[in-house]
Amino acid sequence: MAFCGAIGTEAQERIVLSIEKCREMALVHNEDLQRADNAVRQAEMDKAVAFSAYLPKFDGMVSGTYMLPDMDMMGMELQMRGMYMAGISLVQPLYAGGKIRAGNRLAEIGVGSAMENRRKTRMQVIADADKAYWNFIAVLWKVRMLKTYAEQMDTLCLQAEVGLSAGMGTENDLLRIQAKKSEIAYQLQKAANGANLCRLSLCNVLGCPLDMEVVPTDTTIVLSAPSRLTESIALRPELQLLRKQVEAAEQQVKSARADILPQIGLSAGYVYYGNVKLNGMMTDAQGLSQPFTQKFDDGIGLVMASVSIPIFHWGEGLKKVKRAKLDLKSSQLDLQKNERLLSIEVRQAVQNLTDGYSLVETARLGCTQADESFRVMNDRYLNGMCSLTDLLDARSQWQQAQSNLIEAQTQYKIFETEYLRVTGQLE
């Protein structure tokens, strides 16, 4: 079966499309895939943020104070009008009960999950593109086949008109042929409308303008018998996502347990202060009282180790651990359940592919038989050895056989893509 054209539309643009280019364009323009790419970058940023929890944190501080009135200190006045302070601090966690390690592991799992989700989205985009492309091809081929059928009926109608003029036919035969022509015209119009809808669907998948004319280059389909089919789901991104969900739940248990363990940290800092004045009276050598002012400008360094031990929080921490363990159990059950469902899906895809090839072979045999039947009946009709009914039946069988072959071939290509998707091999 070959096709070398496209449905006529009032398109402003024209694109010549192969299955490879169809996939490429779909991957470039798909919004879901772009969001999946963003999710990967976000997960990588979250991983970098989580790693920073291992590192010391530096903070700076600057403050100014203007306090009124002055403070009385044993007969002297402490004056802090325009006092300033500037300092720097460092905080280094030494032990957090494993919470930092669990947080980093969760971030790594998040990156892996985002990448698997992107791979899943890529395969789904490719599968959708293939389905839209081959459905469009199928309808175009049916349009061409119906046009050929219509031309055959035009020839037969002309022969009937000539035979009727020569007194060798009946008006009833001519009417039956004309009725068949009207039926074919109706089918052709429906097929043309279907082709336009399939073109719109394909343009949507490709991200093209909806009025674009699409001319496919895959004019023939070469099929080979399926071999070495696997039912393994090991490469399936959905399975990897479920496993990572279990891993994440395990880390959540560790994170919850860390909240009831001691926390050890080390902190250091240095603060410089200035413009602090102390005013008072002092007695000189002659015994006379003299006013004096002392100005303080100095710095203070501090190093401190701290240990925080949760003692009694009404069982809050233990309850959080139990809740996290229940979440883990739910994730394990989801994995167990969906492993079976994924295996069933793969087995169904293998069965569809195997049956699809058998249908193609059966359809090819039916086309060969229908071609021969049509040839024999056409010769017999021209020689007056069969009725018009027999000829029209042979032509209808030819049309149905051609339609069956078109559907079987294109559906097999869709089954082939789906098999690769459900086994995680569609890239």
Short mmCIF file of C-alpha atoms in Angstrom, two decimals:
data_model
loop_
_atom_site.label_atom_id
_atom_site.label_comp_id
_atom_site.label_asym_id
_atom_site.label_seq_id
_atom_site.Cartn_x
_atom_site.Cartn_y
_atom_site.Cartn_z
CA MET A 1 0.00 0.00 0.00
CA ALA A 2 1.44 3.39 -0.93
CA PHE A 3 0.30 6.97 -0.64
CA CYS A 4 1.80 10.02 -2.32
CA GLY A 5 -0.36 12.95 -1.39
CA ALA A 6 -2.43 14.66 1.26
CA ILE A 7 -6.02 15.72 1.76
CA GLY A 8 -6.59 19.06 0.15
CA THR A 9 -7.05 21.79 2.72
CA GLU A 10 -6.86 25.52 2.66
CA ALA A 11 -3.59 25.38 4.53
CA GLN A 12 -1.31 28.33 4.86
CA GLU A 13 1.77 26.15 5.37
CA ARG A 14 2.95 22.73 4.28
CA ILE A 15 5.17 20.25 6.09
CA VAL A 16 6.67 17.02 4.80
CA LEU A 17 6.70 14.63 7.71
CA SER A 18 8.40 11.32 8.47
CA ILE A 19 7.86 9.27 11.60
CA GLU A 20 11.31 10.35 12.89
CA LYS A 21 10.59 14.03 12.31
CA CYS A 22 7.15 13.59 13.85
CA ARG A 23 8.70 12.27 17.06
CA GLU A 24 11.35 14.98 17.11
CA MET A 25 8.84 17.81 16.74
CA ALA A 26 6.52 16.33 19.35
CA LEU A 27 9.37 16.13 21.87
CA VAL A 28 10.43 19.71 21.20
CA HIS A 29 6.98 21.27 21.53
CA ASN A 30 5.31 19.16 24.21
CA GLU A 31 4.48 21.24 27.29
CA ASP A 32 4.33 18.24 29.65
CA LEU A 33 7.89 17.30 28.70
CA GLN A 34 9.07 20.86 29.26
CA ARG A 35 7.51 20.79 32.73
CA ALA A 36 9.26 17.48 33.38
CA ASP A 37 12.59 19.10 32.40
CA ASN A 38 11.87 21.92 34.86
CA ALA A 39 11.09 19.38 37.57
CA VAL A 40 14.50 17.75 37.05
CA ARG A 41 16.27 21.09 37.41
CA GLN A 42 14.23 21.90 40.52
CA ALA A 43 15.13 18.52 42.05
CA GLU A 44 18.82 19.17 41.35
CA MET A 45 18.54 22.53 43.12
CA ASP A 46 16.81 20.85 46.07
CA LYS A 47 19.72 18.40 46.24
CA ALA A 48 22.22 21.26 46.36
CA VAL A 49 20.20 22.93 49.12
CA ALA A 50 20.07 19.69 51.12
CA PHE A 51 23.85 19.25 50.87
CA SER A 52 24.39 22.70 52.36
CA ALA A 53 23.05 21.35 55.67
CA TYR A 54 26.40 19.56 56.11
CA LEU A 55 28.31 22.86 55.87
CA PRO A 56 28.84 25.53 58.52
CA LYS A 57 26.61 28.56 58.38
CA PHE A 58 28.10 32.03 58.62
CA ASP A 59 26.01 35.01 59.70
CA GLY A 60 26.91 38.65 60.17
CA MET A 61 25.30 41.22 62.47
CA VAL A 62 25.46 45.01 62.77
CA SER A 63 23.39 47.09 65.21
CA GLY A 64 23.27 50.59 66.63
CA THR A 65 21.72 51.74 69.91
CA TYR A 66 20.70 55.12 71.25
CA MET A 67 19.38 54.65 74.76
CA LEU A 68 17.90 57.32 77.06
CA PRO A 69 18.17 57.91 79.97
CA ASP A 70 21.66 56.88 81.05
CA MET A 71 21.91 53.85 83.34
CA ASP A 72 23.00 54.32 86.95
CA MET A 73 25.78 51.95 87.98
CA MET A 74 26.80 52.43 91.64
CA GLY A 75 26.95 56.19 91.41
CA MET A 76 28.25 56.23 87.85
CA GLU A 77 26.37 56.68 84.61
CA LEU A 78 26.58 54.18 81.76
CA GLN A 79 25.99 56.09 78.56
CA MET A 80 24.98 54.22 75.37
CA ARG A 81 24.15 57.03 73.01
CA GLY A 82 25.32 55.87 69.63
CA MET A 83 26.60 52.52 70.81
CA TYR A 84 27.26 50.10 67.94
CA MET A 85 27.95 46.39 67.64
CA ALA A 86 29.22 44.30 64.74
CA GLY A 87 29.88 40.61 64.75
CA ILE A 88 30.08 37.32 62.89
CA SER A 89 28.91 33.88 63.93
CA LEU A 90 29.52 30.32 62.73
CA VAL A 91 27.27 27.35 63.46
CA GLN A 92 28.36 23.80 62.56
CA PRO A 93 26.03 20.83 63.20
CA LEU A 94 27.99 17.82 64.45
CA TYR A 95 25.21 15.28 64.92
CA ALA A 96 21.52 15.61 64.08
CA GLY A 97 20.35 12.05 64.63
CA GLY A 98 20.75 11.23 60.95
CA LYS A 99 18.26 13.88 59.83
CA ILE A 100 20.76 15.66 57.57
CA ARG A 101 21.83 12.39 55.95
CA ALA A 102 18.19 11.40 55.42
CA GLY A 103 17.43 14.80 53.93
CA ASN A 104 20.28 14.45 51.44
CA ARG A 105 19.20 10.93 50.53
CA LEU A 106 15.65 12.20 50.00
CA ALA A 107 17.00 14.90 47.69
CA GLU A 108 18.93 12.29 45.68
CA ILE A 109 15.80 10.18 45.40
CA GLY A 110 13.93 13.30 44.25
CA VAL A 111 16.42 13.83 41.42
CA GLY A 112 16.13 10.19 40.36
CA SER A 113 12.34 10.33 40.49
CA ALA A 114 12.25 13.51 38.41
CA MET A 115 14.50 11.93 35.79
CA GLU A 116 12.37 8.78 35.65
CA ASN A 117 9.24 10.90 35.35
CA ARG A 118 10.85 12.79 32.48
CA ARG A 119 11.71 9.49 30.77
CA LYS A 120 8.13 8.33 31.29
CA THR A 121 6.81 11.56 29.78
CA ARG A 122 9.18 11.30 26.80
CA MET A 123 7.96 7.80 26.00
CA GLN A 124 4.33 8.83 26.32
CA VAL A 125 4.91 11.79 23.98
CA ILE A 126 6.54 9.49 21.41
CA ALA A 127 3.70 6.98 21.72
CA ASP A 128 1.08 9.71 21.24
CA ALA A 129 2.97 11.08 18.24
CA ASP A 130 3.22 7.63 16.63
CA LYS A 131 -0.46 6.95 17.20
CA ALA A 132 -1.52 10.27 15.68
CA TYR A 133 0.84 9.78 12.72
CA TRP A 134 -0.24 6.25 11.84
CA ASN A 135 -3.92 7.04 12.29
CA PHE A 136 -3.48 9.90 9.82
CA ILE A 137 -1.67 7.57 7.41
CA ALA A 138 -4.46 4.99 7.71
CA VAL A 139 -7.21 7.47 6.85
CA LEU A 140 -5.23 8.90 3.93
CA TRP A 141 -4.76 5.42 2.52
CA LYS A 142 -8.47 4.73 2.88
CA VAL A 143 -9.23 7.94 1.01
CA ARG A 144 -6.94 6.88 -1.81
CA MET A 145 -8.43 3.38 -1.88
CA LEU A 146 -11.96 4.81 -2.06
CA LYS A 147 -10.91 7.12 -4.87
CA THR A 148 -9.62 4.07 -6.77
CA TYR A 149 -12.89 2.28 -6.02
CA ALA A 150 -14.85 5.30 -7.27
CA GLU A 151 -12.84 5.32 -10.50
CA GLN A 152 -13.61 1.63 -11.01
CA MET A 153 -17.31 2.30 -10.53
CA ASP A 154 -17.12 5.21 -13.00
CA THR A 155 -15.70 2.81 -15.55
CA LEU A 156 -18.37 0.23 -14.79
CA CYS A 157 -21.10 2.88 -15.03
CA LEU A 158 -19.79 3.99 -18.41
CA GLN A 159 -19.81 0.36 -19.59
CA ALA A 160 -23.39 -0.05 -18.35
CA GLU A 161 -24.49 3.11 -20.17
CA VAL A 162 -22.90 1.89 -23.38
CA GLY A 163 -24.47 -1.54 -22.95
CA LEU A 164 -27.88 0.02 -22.28
CA SER A 165 -27.59 2.14 -25.43
CA ALA A 166 -26.70 -0.96 -27.43
CA GLY A 167 -29.58 -2.92 -25.93
CA MET A 168 -27.23 -5.28 -24.11
CA GLY A 169 -28.03 -4.12 -20.57
CA THR A 170 -30.89 -3.14 -18.38
CA GLU A 171 -31.80 0.14 -16.77
CA ASN A 172 -31.97 -1.63 -13.41
CA ASP A 173 -28.27 -2.52 -13.67
CA LEU A 174 -27.39 1.10 -14.38
CA LEU A 175 -29.46 2.28 -11.41
CA ARG A 176 -27.75 -0.19 -9.10
CA ILE A 177 -24.33 0.98 -10.25
CA GLN A 178 -25.28 4.61 -9.76
CA ALA A 179 -26.58 3.81 -6.26
CA LYS A 180 -23.26 2.14 -5.52
CA LYS A 181 -21.42 5.23 -6.76
CA SER A 182 -23.46 7.40 -4.40
CA GLU A 183 -22.61 5.07 -1.52
CA ILE A 184 -18.90 5.26 -2.35
CA ALA A 185 -19.08 9.05 -2.59
CA TYR A 186 -20.63 9.12 0.87
CA GLN A 187 -17.88 6.88 2.27
CA LEU A 188 -15.23 9.01 0.59
CA GLN A 189 -16.63 12.18 2.13
CA LYS A 190 -16.66 10.58 5.57
CA ALA A 191 -13.08 9.40 5.11
CA ALA A 192 -11.99 12.88 3.96
CA ASN A 193 -13.61 14.42 7.04
CA GLY A 194 -11.89 11.83 9.23
CA ALA A 195 -8.56 12.62 7.57
CA ASN A 196 -8.97 16.28 8.39
CA LEU A 197 -9.73 15.48 12.03
CA CYS A 198 -6.68 13.22 12.20
CA ARG A 199 -4.60 16.03 10.67
CA LEU A 200 -5.82 18.41 13.37
CA SER A 201 -4.92 15.88 16.06
CA LEU A 202 -1.47 15.39 14.54
CA CYS A 203 -0.87 19.15 14.33
CA ASN A 204 -1.81 19.45 17.98
CA VAL A 205 0.72 16.78 18.94
CA LEU A 206 3.41 18.46 16.85
CA GLY A 207 2.66 21.96 18.11
CA CYS A 208 2.01 23.14 14.54
CA PRO A 209 -0.63 25.62 13.35
CA LEU A 210 -3.93 23.80 12.95
CA ASP A 211 -4.30 24.90 9.32
CA MET A 212 -0.97 23.36 8.29
CA GLU A 213 -1.01 20.80 5.48
CA VAL A 214 0.79 17.60 6.45
CA VAL A 215 2.35 15.37 3.78
CA PRO A 216 3.65 12.07 5.21
CA THR A 217 6.71 10.48 3.64
CA ASP A 218 6.13 6.94 4.94
CA THR A 219 4.35 5.74 1.83
CA THR A 220 4.88 2.05 2.56
CA ILE A 221 5.04 -0.03 5.70
CA VAL A 222 7.62 -2.78 5.97
CA LEU A 223 6.74 -5.20 8.74
CA SER A 224 8.77 -8.03 10.20
CA ALA A 225 7.53 -10.82 12.43
CA PRO A 226 7.98 -9.98 16.14
CA SER A 227 10.82 -11.89 17.76
CA ARG A 228 12.61 -11.94 21.11
CA LEU A 229 9.71 -10.29 22.86
CA THR A 230 10.30 -9.72 26.55
CA GLU A 231 7.75 -9.44 29.32
CA SER A 232 10.19 -7.83 31.74
CA ILE A 233 9.16 -4.57 33.40
CA ALA A 234 12.61 -3.84 34.85
CA LEU A 235 13.15 -0.84 32.54
CA ARG A 236 9.69 0.60 33.10
CA PRO A 237 9.94 4.15 34.55
CA GLU A 238 6.67 3.64 36.44
CA LEU A 239 8.29 0.74 38.31
CA GLN A 240 11.36 2.82 39.13
CA LEU A 241 9.12 5.62 40.42
CA LEU A 242 7.30 3.20 42.71
CA ARG A 243 10.59 1.85 44.05
CA LYS A 244 11.87 5.34 44.69
CA GLN A 245 8.63 6.10 46.50
CA VAL A 246 9.43 3.21 48.86
CA GLU A 247 13.01 4.48 49.29
CA ALA A 248 11.72 7.95 50.09
CA ALA A 249 9.32 6.52 52.70
CA GLU A 250 12.25 4.68 54.32
CA GLN A 251 14.16 7.95 54.60
CA GLN A 252 11.09 9.64 56.07
CA VAL A 253 11.12 7.05 58.85
CA LYS A 254 14.78 7.86 59.55
CA SER A 255 14.04 11.58 59.50
CA ALA A 256 11.16 11.17 61.97
CA ARG A 257 13.35 9.02 64.24
CA ALA A 258 16.06 11.71 64.17
CA ASP A 259 13.68 14.13 65.88
CA ILE A 260 13.75 12.05 69.07
CA LEU A 261 17.56 11.68 69.14
CA PRO A 262 20.07 14.12 70.62
CA GLN A 263 21.26 17.07 68.54
CA ILE A 264 24.89 18.19 68.88
CA GLY A 265 26.25 21.41 67.44
CA LEU A 266 29.22 23.73 67.64
CA SER A 267 29.02 27.50 67.39
CA ALA A 268 31.62 30.27 67.41
CA GLY A 269 31.36 34.01 67.12
CA TYR A 270 33.05 37.33 67.57
CA VAL A 271 31.36 40.63 68.47
CA TYR A 272 33.01 44.05 68.42
CA TYR A 273 31.29 46.88 70.30
CA GLY A 274 32.14 50.57 70.65
CA ASN A 275 31.08 54.07 71.78
CA VAL A 276 30.07 52.90 75.27
CA LYS A 277 30.89 55.54 77.90
CA LEU A 278 31.03 55.39 81.70
CA ASN A 279 30.75 58.77 83.48
CA GLY A 280 31.57 59.26 87.19
CA MET A 281 33.53 61.14 89.84
CA MET A 282 36.96 60.29 91.21
CA THR A 283 39.15 61.75 94.02
CA ASP A 284 42.51 63.16 92.98
CA ALA A 285 45.72 63.28 95.04
CA GLN A 286 44.61 66.46 96.80
CA GLY A 287 41.37 64.81 97.89
CA LEU A 288 39.28 66.77 95.46
CA SER A 289 36.51 65.11 93.41
CA GLN A 290 37.03 65.28 89.68
CA PRO A 291 34.66 64.12 86.90
CA PHE A 292 35.94 61.41 84.52
CA THR A 293 34.75 59.60 81.41
CA GLN A 294 35.90 56.16 80.27
CA LYS A 295 35.16 54.96 76.74
CA PHE A 296 34.87 51.26 75.92
CA ASP A 297 35.73 49.86 72.47
CA ASP A 298 36.48 46.14 72.51
CA GLY A 299 35.63 42.73 71.06
CA ILE A 300 34.46 39.46 72.56
CA GLY A 301 35.03 35.97 71.11
CA LEU A 302 32.88 32.98 71.98
CA VAL A 303 33.05 29.24 71.25
CA MET A 304 30.23 27.01 72.46
CA ALA A 305 29.21 23.39 72.10
CA SER A 306 25.58 22.49 72.61
CA VAL A 307 23.67 19.26 73.12
CA SER A 308 19.89 19.17 72.83
CA ILE A 309 18.17 16.06 74.20
CA PRO A 310 14.39 15.62 73.81
CA ILE A 311 13.05 14.42 77.16
CA PHE A 312 9.27 14.45 77.16
CA HIS A 313 6.99 15.68 74.38
CA TRP A 314 3.89 13.61 75.20
CA GLY A 315 4.93 10.89 72.74
CA GLU A 316 4.88 13.22 69.74
CA GLY A 317 8.13 11.92 68.26
CA LEU A 318 7.24 8.24 68.61
CA LYS A 319 3.87 8.85 67.01
CA LYS A 320 5.55 10.55 64.07
CA VAL A 321 7.83 7.53 63.65
CA LYS A 322 4.86 5.16 63.70
CA ARG A 323 3.04 7.34 61.17
CA ALA A 324 6.10 7.30 58.88
CA LYS A 325 6.28 3.50 59.15
CA LEU A 326 2.64 3.23 58.10
CA ASP A 327 3.38 5.44 55.09
CA LEU A 328 6.27 3.11 54.25
CA LYS A 329 3.97 0.09 54.43
CA SER A 330 1.48 1.81 52.12
CA SER A 331 4.25 2.54 49.61
CA GLN A 332 5.34 -1.10 49.70
CA LEU A 333 1.76 -2.24 49.09
CA ASP A 334 1.46 0.18 46.15
CA LEU A 335 4.64 -1.27 44.67
CA GLN A 336 3.39 -4.82 45.14
CA LYS A 337 0.01 -4.06 43.56
CA ASN A 338 1.30 -2.05 40.62
CA GLU A 339 4.03 -4.56 39.78
CA ARG A 340 1.26 -7.02 38.95
CA LEU A 341 -0.67 -4.43 36.95
CA LEU A 342 2.43 -3.44 34.97
CA SER A 343 3.17 -7.10 34.24
CA ILE A 344 -0.38 -7.59 32.98
CA GLU A 345 -0.03 -4.51 30.78
CA VAL A 346 3.20 -5.85 29.26
CA ARG A 347 1.70 -9.27 28.65
CA GLN A 348 -1.27 -7.66 26.93
CA ALA A 349 1.06 -5.57 24.75
CA VAL A 350 2.99 -8.71 23.73
CA GLN A 351 -0.27 -10.45 22.90
CA ASN A 352 -1.49 -7.45 20.88
CA LEU A 353 1.75 -7.34 18.91
CA THR A 354 1.68 -11.06 18.16
CA ASP A 355 -2.00 -11.03 17.22
CA GLY A 356 -1.51 -7.83 15.25
CA TYR A 357 1.07 -9.46 13.00
CA SER A 358 -1.23 -12.44 12.47
CA LEU A 359 -4.00 -10.03 11.45
CA VAL A 360 -1.66 -8.37 8.95
CA GLU A 361 -0.82 -11.74 7.38
CA THR A 362 -4.52 -12.67 7.27
CA ALA A 363 -5.39 -9.29 5.72
CA ARG A 364 -2.68 -9.71 3.08
CA LEU A 365 -4.06 -13.12 2.16
CA GLY A 366 -7.56 -11.64 2.03
CA CYS A 367 -6.36 -8.88 -0.32
CA THR A 368 -4.73 -11.43 -2.63
CA GLN A 369 -7.91 -13.49 -2.73
CA ALA A 370 -10.11 -10.41 -3.20
CA ASP A 371 -7.93 -9.16 -6.08
CA GLU A 372 -8.18 -12.51 -7.82
CA SER A 373 -11.93 -12.79 -7.19
CA PHE A 374 -12.47 -9.30 -8.56
CA ARG A 375 -10.38 -10.08 -11.67
CA VAL A 376 -12.29 -13.31 -12.35
CA MET A 377 -15.72 -11.74 -11.80
CA ASN A 378 -14.86 -8.73 -13.94
CA ASP A 379 -13.83 -11.00 -16.83
CA ARG A 380 -16.97 -13.11 -16.43
CA TYR A 381 -19.21 -10.05 -16.31
CA LEU A 382 -17.67 -8.64 -19.47
CA ASN A 383 -18.31 -12.01 -21.15
CA GLY A 384 -21.82 -12.22 -19.80
CA MET A 385 -21.04 -15.21 -17.58
CA CYS A 386 -22.07 -13.69 -14.21
CA SER A 387 -24.59 -11.20 -12.91
CA LEU A 388 -24.02 -7.60 -11.87
CA THR A 389 -24.72 -8.65 -8.30
CA ASP A 390 -21.76 -11.04 -8.35
CA LEU A 391 -19.50 -8.30 -9.73
CA LEU A 392 -20.61 -5.72 -7.17
CA ASP A 393 -20.12 -8.27 -4.38
CA ALA A 394 -16.59 -8.92 -5.62
CA ARG A 395 -15.86 -5.20 -5.68
CA SER A 396 -17.24 -4.78 -2.14
CA GLN A 397 -15.08 -7.66 -0.95
CA TRP A 398 -12.05 -5.99 -2.59
CA GLN A 399 -12.83 -2.72 -0.79
CA GLN A 400 -13.25 -4.45 2.57
CA ALA A 401 -10.04 -6.44 2.11
CA GLN A 402 -8.08 -3.30 1.30
CA SER A 403 -9.58 -1.51 4.30
CA ASN A 404 -8.72 -4.47 6.56
CA LEU A 405 -5.10 -4.45 5.37
CA ILE A 406 -4.75 -0.71 5.98
CA GLU A 407 -6.12 -1.01 9.50
CA ALA A 408 -4.02 -4.08 10.31
CA GLN A 409 -0.76 -2.54 9.11
CA THR A 410 -1.14 0.80 10.85
CA GLN A 411 -2.53 -0.77 14.02
CA TYR A 412 0.47 -3.09 14.12
CA LYS A 413 2.81 -0.07 14.07
CA ILE A 414 0.83 1.42 16.98
CA PHE A 415 1.02 -1.90 18.86
CA GLU A 416 4.77 -1.99 18.19
CA THR A 417 5.26 1.45 19.73
CA GLU A 418 3.05 0.58 22.69
CA TYR A 419 5.03 -2.61 23.34
CA LEU A 420 8.27 -0.64 23.44
CA ARG A 421 6.67 1.91 25.79
CA VAL A 422 5.32 -0.58 28.33
CA THR A 423 8.68 -2.41 28.43
CA GLY A 424 10.60 0.84 28.92
CA GLN A 425 12.47 0.59 25.60
CA LEU A 426 10.88 3.46 23.68
CA GLU A 427 13.64 6.04 23.28
#
